[in-house]
PDB file of C-alpha atoms in Angstrom:
ATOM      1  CA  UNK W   1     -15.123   4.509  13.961  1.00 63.00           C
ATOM      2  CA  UNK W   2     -15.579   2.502  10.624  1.00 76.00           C
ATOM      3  CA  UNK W   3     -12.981   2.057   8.646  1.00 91.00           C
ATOM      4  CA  UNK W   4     -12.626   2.387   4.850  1.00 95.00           C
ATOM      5  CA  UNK W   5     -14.930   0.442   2.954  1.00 96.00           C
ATOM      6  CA  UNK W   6     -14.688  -1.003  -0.652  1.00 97.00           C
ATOM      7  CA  UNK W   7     -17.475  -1.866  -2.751  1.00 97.00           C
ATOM      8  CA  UNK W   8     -17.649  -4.809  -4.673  1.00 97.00           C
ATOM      9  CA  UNK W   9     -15.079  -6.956  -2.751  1.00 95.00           C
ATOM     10  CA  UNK W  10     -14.936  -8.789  -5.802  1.00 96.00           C
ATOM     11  CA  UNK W  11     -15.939  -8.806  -9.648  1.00 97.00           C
ATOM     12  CA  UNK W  12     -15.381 -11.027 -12.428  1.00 97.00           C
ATOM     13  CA  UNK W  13     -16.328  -9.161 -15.817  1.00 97.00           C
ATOM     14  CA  UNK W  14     -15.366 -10.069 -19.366  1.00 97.00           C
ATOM     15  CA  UNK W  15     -13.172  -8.568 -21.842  1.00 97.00           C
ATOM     16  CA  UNK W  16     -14.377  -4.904 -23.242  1.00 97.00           C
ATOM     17  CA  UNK W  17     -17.527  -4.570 -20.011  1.00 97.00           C
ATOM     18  CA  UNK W  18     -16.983  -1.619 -17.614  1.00 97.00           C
ATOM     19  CA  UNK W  19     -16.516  -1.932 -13.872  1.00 97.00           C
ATOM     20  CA  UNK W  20     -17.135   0.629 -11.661  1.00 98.00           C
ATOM     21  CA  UNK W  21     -15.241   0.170  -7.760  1.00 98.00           C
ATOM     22  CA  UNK W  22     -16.506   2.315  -4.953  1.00 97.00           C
ATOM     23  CA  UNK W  23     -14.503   3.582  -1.761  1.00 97.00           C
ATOM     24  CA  UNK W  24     -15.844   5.286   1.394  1.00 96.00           C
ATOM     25  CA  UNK W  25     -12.857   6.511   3.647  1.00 96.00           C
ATOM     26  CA  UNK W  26     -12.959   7.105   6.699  1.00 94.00           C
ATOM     27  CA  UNK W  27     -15.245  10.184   7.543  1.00 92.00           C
ATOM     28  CA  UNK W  28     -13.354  13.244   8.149  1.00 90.00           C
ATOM     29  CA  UNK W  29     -10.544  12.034   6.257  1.00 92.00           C
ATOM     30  CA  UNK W  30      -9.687  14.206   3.341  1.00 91.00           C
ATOM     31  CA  UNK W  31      -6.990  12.409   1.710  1.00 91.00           C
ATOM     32  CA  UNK W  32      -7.762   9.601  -0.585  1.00 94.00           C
ATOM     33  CA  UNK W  33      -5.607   6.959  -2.616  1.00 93.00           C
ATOM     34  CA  UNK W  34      -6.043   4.333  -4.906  1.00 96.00           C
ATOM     35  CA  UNK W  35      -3.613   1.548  -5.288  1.00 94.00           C
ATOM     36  CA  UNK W  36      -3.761  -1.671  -6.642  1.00 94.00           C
ATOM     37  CA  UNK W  37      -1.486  -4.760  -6.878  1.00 91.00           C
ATOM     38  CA  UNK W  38      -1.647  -6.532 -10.182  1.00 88.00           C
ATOM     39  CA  UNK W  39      -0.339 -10.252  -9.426  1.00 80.00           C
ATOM     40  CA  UNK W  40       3.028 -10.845  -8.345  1.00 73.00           C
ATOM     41  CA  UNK W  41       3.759  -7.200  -8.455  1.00 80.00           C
ATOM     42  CA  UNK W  42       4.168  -4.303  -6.175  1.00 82.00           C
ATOM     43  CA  UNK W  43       1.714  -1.985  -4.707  1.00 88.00           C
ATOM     44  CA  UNK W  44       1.370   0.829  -7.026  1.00 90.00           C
ATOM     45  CA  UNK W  45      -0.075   3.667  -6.576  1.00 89.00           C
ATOM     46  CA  UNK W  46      -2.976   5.221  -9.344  1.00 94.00           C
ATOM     47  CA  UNK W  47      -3.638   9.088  -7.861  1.00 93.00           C
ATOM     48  CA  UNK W  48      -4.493  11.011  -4.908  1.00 92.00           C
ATOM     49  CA  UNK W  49      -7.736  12.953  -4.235  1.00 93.00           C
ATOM     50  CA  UNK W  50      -7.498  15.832  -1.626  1.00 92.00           C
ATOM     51  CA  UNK W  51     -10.980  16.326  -0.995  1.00 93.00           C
ATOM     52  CA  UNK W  52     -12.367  16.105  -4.024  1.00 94.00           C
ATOM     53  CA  UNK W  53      -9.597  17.503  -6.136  1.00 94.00           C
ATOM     54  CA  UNK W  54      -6.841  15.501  -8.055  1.00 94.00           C
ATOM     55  CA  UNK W  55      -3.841  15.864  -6.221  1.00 90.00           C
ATOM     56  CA  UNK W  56      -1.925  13.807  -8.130  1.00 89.00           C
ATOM     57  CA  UNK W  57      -3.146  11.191 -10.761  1.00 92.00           C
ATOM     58  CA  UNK W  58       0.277  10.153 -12.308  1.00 89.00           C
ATOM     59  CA  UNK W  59      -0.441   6.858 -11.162  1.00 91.00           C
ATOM     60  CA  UNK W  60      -3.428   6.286 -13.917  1.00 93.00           C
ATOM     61  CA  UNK W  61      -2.076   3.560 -16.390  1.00 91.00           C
ATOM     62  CA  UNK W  62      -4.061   4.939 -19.234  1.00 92.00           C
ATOM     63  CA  UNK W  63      -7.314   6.747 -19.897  1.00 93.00           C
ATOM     64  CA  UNK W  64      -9.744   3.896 -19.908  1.00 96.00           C
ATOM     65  CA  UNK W  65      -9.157   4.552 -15.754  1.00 97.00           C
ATOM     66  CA  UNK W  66     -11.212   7.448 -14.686  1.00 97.00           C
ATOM     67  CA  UNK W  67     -11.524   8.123 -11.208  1.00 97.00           C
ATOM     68  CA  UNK W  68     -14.038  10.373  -9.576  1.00 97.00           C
ATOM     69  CA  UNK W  69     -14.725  11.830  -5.742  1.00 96.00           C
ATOM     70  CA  UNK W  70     -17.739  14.565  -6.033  1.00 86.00           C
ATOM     71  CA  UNK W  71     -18.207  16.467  -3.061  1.00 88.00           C
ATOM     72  CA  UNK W  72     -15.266  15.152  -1.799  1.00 85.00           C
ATOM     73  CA  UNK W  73     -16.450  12.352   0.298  1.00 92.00           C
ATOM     74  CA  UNK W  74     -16.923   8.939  -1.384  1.00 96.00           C
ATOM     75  CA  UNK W  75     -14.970   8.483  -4.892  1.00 98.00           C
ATOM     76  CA  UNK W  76     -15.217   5.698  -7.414  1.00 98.00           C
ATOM     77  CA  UNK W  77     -13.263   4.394  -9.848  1.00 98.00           C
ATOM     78  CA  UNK W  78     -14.307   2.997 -13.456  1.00 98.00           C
ATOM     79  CA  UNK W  79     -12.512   1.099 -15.968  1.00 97.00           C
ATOM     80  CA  UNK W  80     -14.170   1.326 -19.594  1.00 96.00           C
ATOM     81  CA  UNK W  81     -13.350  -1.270 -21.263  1.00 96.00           C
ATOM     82  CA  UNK W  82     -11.493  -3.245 -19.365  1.00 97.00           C
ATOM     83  CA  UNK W  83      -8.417  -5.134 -20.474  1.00 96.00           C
ATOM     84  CA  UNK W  84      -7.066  -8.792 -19.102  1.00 96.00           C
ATOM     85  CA  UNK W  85      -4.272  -6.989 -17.791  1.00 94.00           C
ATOM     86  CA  UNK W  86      -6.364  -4.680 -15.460  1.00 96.00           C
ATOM     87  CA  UNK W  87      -6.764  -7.792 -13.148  1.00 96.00           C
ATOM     88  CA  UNK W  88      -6.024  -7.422  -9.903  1.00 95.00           C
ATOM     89  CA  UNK W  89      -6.502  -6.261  -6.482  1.00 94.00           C
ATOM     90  CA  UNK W  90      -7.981  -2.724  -6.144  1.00 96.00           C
ATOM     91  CA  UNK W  91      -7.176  -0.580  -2.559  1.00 95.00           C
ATOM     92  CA  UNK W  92      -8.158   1.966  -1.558  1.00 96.00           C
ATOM     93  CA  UNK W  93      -6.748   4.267   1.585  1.00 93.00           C
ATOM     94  CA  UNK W  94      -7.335   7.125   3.547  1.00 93.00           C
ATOM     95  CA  UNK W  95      -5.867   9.558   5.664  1.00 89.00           C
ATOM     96  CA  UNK W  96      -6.398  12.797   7.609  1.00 85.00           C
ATOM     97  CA  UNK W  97      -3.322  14.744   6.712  1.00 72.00           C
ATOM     98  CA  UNK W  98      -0.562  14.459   3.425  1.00 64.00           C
ATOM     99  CA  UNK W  99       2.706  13.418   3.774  1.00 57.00           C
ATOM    100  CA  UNK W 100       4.835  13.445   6.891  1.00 55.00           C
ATOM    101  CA  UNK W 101       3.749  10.983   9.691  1.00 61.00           C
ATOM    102  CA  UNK W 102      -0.029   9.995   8.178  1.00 74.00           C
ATOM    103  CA  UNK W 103       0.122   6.754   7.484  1.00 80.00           C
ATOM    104  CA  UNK W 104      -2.962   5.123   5.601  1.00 86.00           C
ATOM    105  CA  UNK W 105      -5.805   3.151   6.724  1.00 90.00           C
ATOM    106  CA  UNK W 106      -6.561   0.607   3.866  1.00 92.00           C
ATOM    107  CA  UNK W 107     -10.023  -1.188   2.969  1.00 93.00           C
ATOM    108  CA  UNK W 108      -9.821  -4.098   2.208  1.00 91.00           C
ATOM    109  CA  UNK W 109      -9.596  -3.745  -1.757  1.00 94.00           C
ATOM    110  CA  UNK W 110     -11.528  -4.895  -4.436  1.00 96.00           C
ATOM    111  CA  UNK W 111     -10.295  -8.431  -6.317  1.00 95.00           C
ATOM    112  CA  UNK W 112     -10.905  -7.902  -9.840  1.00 97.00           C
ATOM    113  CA  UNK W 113     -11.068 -10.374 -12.761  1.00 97.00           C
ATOM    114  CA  UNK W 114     -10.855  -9.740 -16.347  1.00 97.00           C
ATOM    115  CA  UNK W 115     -11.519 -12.832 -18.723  1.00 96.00           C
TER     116      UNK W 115
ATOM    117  CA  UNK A   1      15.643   2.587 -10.500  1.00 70.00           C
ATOM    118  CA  UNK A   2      12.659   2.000  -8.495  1.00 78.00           C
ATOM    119  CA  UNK A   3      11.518   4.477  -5.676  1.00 87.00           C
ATOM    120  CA  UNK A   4      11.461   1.832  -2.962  1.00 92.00           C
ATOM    121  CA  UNK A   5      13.857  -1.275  -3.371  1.00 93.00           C
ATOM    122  CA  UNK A   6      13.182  -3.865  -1.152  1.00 92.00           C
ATOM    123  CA  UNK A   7      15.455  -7.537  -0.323  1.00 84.00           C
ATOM    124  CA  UNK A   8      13.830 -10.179  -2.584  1.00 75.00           C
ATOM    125  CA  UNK A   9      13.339 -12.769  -0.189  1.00 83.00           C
ATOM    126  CA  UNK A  10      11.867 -14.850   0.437  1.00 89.00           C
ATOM    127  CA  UNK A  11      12.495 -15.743   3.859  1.00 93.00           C
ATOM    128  CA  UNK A  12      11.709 -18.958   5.771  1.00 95.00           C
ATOM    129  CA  UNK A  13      12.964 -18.624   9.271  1.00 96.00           C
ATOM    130  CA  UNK A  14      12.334 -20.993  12.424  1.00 97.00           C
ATOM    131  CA  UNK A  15      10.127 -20.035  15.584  1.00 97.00           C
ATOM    132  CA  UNK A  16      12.291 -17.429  17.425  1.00 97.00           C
ATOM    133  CA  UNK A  17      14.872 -16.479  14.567  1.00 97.00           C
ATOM    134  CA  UNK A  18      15.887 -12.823  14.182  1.00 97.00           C
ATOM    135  CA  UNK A  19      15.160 -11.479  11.024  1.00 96.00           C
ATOM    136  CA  UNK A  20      15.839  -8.102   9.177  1.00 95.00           C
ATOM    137  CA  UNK A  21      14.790  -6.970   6.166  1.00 94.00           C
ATOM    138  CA  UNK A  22      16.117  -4.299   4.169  1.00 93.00           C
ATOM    139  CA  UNK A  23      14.933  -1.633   2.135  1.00 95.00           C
ATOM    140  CA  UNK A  24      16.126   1.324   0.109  1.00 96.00           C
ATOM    141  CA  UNK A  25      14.934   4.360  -1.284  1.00 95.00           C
ATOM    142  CA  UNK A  26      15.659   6.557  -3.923  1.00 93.00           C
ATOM    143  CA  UNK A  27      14.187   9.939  -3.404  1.00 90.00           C
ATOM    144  CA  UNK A  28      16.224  12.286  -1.234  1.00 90.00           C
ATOM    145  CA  UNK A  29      13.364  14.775  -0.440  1.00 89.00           C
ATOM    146  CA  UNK A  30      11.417  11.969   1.030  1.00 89.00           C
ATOM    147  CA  UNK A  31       9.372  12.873   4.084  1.00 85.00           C
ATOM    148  CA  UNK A  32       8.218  10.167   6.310  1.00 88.00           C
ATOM    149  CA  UNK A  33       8.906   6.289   6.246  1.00 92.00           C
ATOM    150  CA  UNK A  34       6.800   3.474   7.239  1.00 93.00           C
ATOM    151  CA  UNK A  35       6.391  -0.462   7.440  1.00 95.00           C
ATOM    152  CA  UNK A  36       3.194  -2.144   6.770  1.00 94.00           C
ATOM    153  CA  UNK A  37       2.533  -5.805   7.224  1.00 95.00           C
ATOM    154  CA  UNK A  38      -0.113  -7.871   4.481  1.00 91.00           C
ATOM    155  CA  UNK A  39      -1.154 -11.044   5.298  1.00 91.00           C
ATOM    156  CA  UNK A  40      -2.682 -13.506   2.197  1.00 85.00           C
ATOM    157  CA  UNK A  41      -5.426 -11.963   0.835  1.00 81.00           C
ATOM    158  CA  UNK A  42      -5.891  -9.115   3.106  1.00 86.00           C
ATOM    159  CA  UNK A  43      -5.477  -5.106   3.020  1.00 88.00           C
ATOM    160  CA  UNK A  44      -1.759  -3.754   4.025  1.00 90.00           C
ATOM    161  CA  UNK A  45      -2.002  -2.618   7.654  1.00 91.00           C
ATOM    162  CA  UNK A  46       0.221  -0.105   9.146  1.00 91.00           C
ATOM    163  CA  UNK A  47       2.921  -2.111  11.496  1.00 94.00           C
ATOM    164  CA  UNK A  48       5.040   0.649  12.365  1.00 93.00           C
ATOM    165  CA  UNK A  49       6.761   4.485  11.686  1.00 90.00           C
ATOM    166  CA  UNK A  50      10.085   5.014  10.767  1.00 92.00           C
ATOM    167  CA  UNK A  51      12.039   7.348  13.327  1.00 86.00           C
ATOM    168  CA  UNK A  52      15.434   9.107  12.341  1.00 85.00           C
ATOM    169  CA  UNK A  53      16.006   8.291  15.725  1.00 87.00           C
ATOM    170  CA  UNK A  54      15.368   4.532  15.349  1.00 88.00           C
ATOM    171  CA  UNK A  55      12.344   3.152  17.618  1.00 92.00           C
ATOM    172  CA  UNK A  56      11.397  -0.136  18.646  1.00 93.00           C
ATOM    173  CA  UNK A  57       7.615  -1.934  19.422  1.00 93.00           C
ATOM    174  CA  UNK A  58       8.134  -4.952  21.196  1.00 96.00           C
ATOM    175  CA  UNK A  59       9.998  -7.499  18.813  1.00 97.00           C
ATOM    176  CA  UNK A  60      10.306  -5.007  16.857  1.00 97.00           C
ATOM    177  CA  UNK A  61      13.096  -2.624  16.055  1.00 97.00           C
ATOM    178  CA  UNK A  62      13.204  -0.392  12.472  1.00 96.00           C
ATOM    179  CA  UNK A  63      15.958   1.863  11.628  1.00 95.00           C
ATOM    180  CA  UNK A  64      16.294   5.236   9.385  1.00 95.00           C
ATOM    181  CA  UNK A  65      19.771   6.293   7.654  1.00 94.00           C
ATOM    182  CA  UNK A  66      18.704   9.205   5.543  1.00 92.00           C
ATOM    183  CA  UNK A  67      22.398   9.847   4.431  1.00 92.00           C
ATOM    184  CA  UNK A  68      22.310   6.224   3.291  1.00 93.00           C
ATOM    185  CA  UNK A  69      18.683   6.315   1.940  1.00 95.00           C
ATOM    186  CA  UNK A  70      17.963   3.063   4.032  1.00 93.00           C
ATOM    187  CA  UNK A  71      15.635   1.622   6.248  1.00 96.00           C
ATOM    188  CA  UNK A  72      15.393  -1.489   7.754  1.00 96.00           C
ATOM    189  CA  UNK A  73      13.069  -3.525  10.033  1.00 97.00           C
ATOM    190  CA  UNK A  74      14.534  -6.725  12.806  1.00 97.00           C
ATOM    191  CA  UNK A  75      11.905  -8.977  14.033  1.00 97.00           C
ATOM    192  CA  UNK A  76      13.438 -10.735  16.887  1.00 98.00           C
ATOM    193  CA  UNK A  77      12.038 -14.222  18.281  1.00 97.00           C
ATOM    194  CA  UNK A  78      10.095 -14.942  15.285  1.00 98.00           C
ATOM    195  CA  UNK A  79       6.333 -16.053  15.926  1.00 97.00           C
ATOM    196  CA  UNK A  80       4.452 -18.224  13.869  1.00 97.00           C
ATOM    197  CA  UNK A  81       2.147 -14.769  13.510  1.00 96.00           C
ATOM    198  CA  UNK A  82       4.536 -13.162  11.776  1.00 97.00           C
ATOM    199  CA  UNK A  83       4.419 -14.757   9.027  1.00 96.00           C
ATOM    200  CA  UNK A  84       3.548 -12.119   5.978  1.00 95.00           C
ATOM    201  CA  UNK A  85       4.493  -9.696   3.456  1.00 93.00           C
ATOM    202  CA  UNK A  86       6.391  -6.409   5.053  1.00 95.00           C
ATOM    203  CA  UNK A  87       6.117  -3.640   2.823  1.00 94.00           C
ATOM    204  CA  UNK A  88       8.578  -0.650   3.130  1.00 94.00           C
ATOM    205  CA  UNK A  89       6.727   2.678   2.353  1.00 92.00           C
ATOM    206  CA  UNK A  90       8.126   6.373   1.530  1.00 91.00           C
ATOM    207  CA  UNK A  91       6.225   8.876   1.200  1.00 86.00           C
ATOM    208  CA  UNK A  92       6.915  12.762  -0.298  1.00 76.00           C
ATOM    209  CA  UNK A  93       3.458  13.697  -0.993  1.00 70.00           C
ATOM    210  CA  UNK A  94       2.036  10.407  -1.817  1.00 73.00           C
ATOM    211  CA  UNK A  95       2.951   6.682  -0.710  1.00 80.00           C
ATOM    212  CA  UNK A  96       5.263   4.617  -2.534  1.00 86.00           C
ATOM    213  CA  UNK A  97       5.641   1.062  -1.628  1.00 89.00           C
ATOM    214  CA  UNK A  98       8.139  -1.801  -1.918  1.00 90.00           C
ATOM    215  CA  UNK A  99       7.455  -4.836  -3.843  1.00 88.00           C
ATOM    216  CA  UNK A 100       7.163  -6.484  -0.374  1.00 91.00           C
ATOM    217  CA  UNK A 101       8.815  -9.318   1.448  1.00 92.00           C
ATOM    218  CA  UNK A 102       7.555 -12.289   1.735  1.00 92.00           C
ATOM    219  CA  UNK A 103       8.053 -13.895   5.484  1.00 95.00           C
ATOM    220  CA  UNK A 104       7.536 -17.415   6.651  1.00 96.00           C
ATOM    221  CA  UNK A 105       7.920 -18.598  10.014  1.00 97.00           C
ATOM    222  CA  UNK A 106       8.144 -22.466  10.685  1.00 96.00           C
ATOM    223  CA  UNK A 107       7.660 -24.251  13.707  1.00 94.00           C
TER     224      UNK A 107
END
């Protein structure tokens, strides 16, 4: 079985460009999350796709994030124009079921780098 | 208050030290608990489940007190291999992680 996969593993962009991160969970899996950990800081989570609905995108610092999952399958996520403080280290995670006793399978994120 | 408090650390322990780390959660309604282990510059991986019950995988051991809102996680006869970041998770309908502890075993 693969596992999730995150695409670019890492980007360096300037001040004010776009970046757009891609995530393929794990097939069959209908939950999707994306996280990321800014240095030094916790894990936080962004939103939640079930399927290819929003679950729950309280997460999103601000609306230069947009995240999208058509069809329900892959999603991406773009950040227009990115900011210094958007660096960081972009996960993404899957899992079949929400909430009680799913735990999440993690790629293995995407290292962004805003200068 | 944060959702999920974790102990600071960090902690430097010697080759087969016992070692527990703490954590604490605010939400009451919260569903299912969880440790996950990152090593340096890798994705979190799932370690182990949280049972009210308490449950145990080899070294081991973590520990639920819902009335208490705490959870906790003893590594016993530290490995060189353990060394990482634990991260306490709680999840209602979405994950919510601890800022992590940071772990370092010495020989």
């Amino acid at each position: 079985e693969a596992g999730v996969t995150q695409f670019p593993s890492h980007s360096v962009i300037e001040k004010g460009q776009t970046v757009t991160l891609r995530c393929d969970p794990i097939s069959g899996h209908d939950n999707l999350y994306w996280y990321r950990r800014v240095m030094g800081k916790e894990i936080k989570f962004l939103l939640h796709f079930v399927k290819e609905s929003k679950q729950d995108e309280s997460g999103m610092p601000n609306n230069r994030f947009l995240a999208e999952r058509t069809g329900g399958t892959y999603s991406t996520l773009k950040v227009q124009p990115a900011e210094l403080e958007d660096s960081g280290v972009y996960f993404c995670a899957s899992s079949t079921r929400t909430g009680r006793n799913s735990p999440l399978h993690f790629g293995n994120g995407t290292r962004l780098t805003v200068t | 208050r944060k959702e999920v408090e974790q102990d600071p650390g960090p902690f430097n322990v010697p080759e087969g030290a016992t070692v527990a780390f703490n954590c604490t959660y605010s939400n009451s309604a919260s569903q299912s608990f969880f440790w996950y282990r990152q090593d340096c510059r890798k994705e979190p991986k799932l370690l182990m489940s949280v049972y009210s019950s308490g449950n145990e995988d080899g070294r081991f051991t973590a520990q639920l007190n819902r009335a208490s809102q705490y959870i906790s996680l003893l590594i016993r006869d530290s490995k060189l291999s353990d060394s990482a970041t634990y991260l306490c998770v709680v999840t209602n309908n979405d994950m919510r992680f601890g800022a992590g502890t940071r772990l370092t075993v010495k020989p």
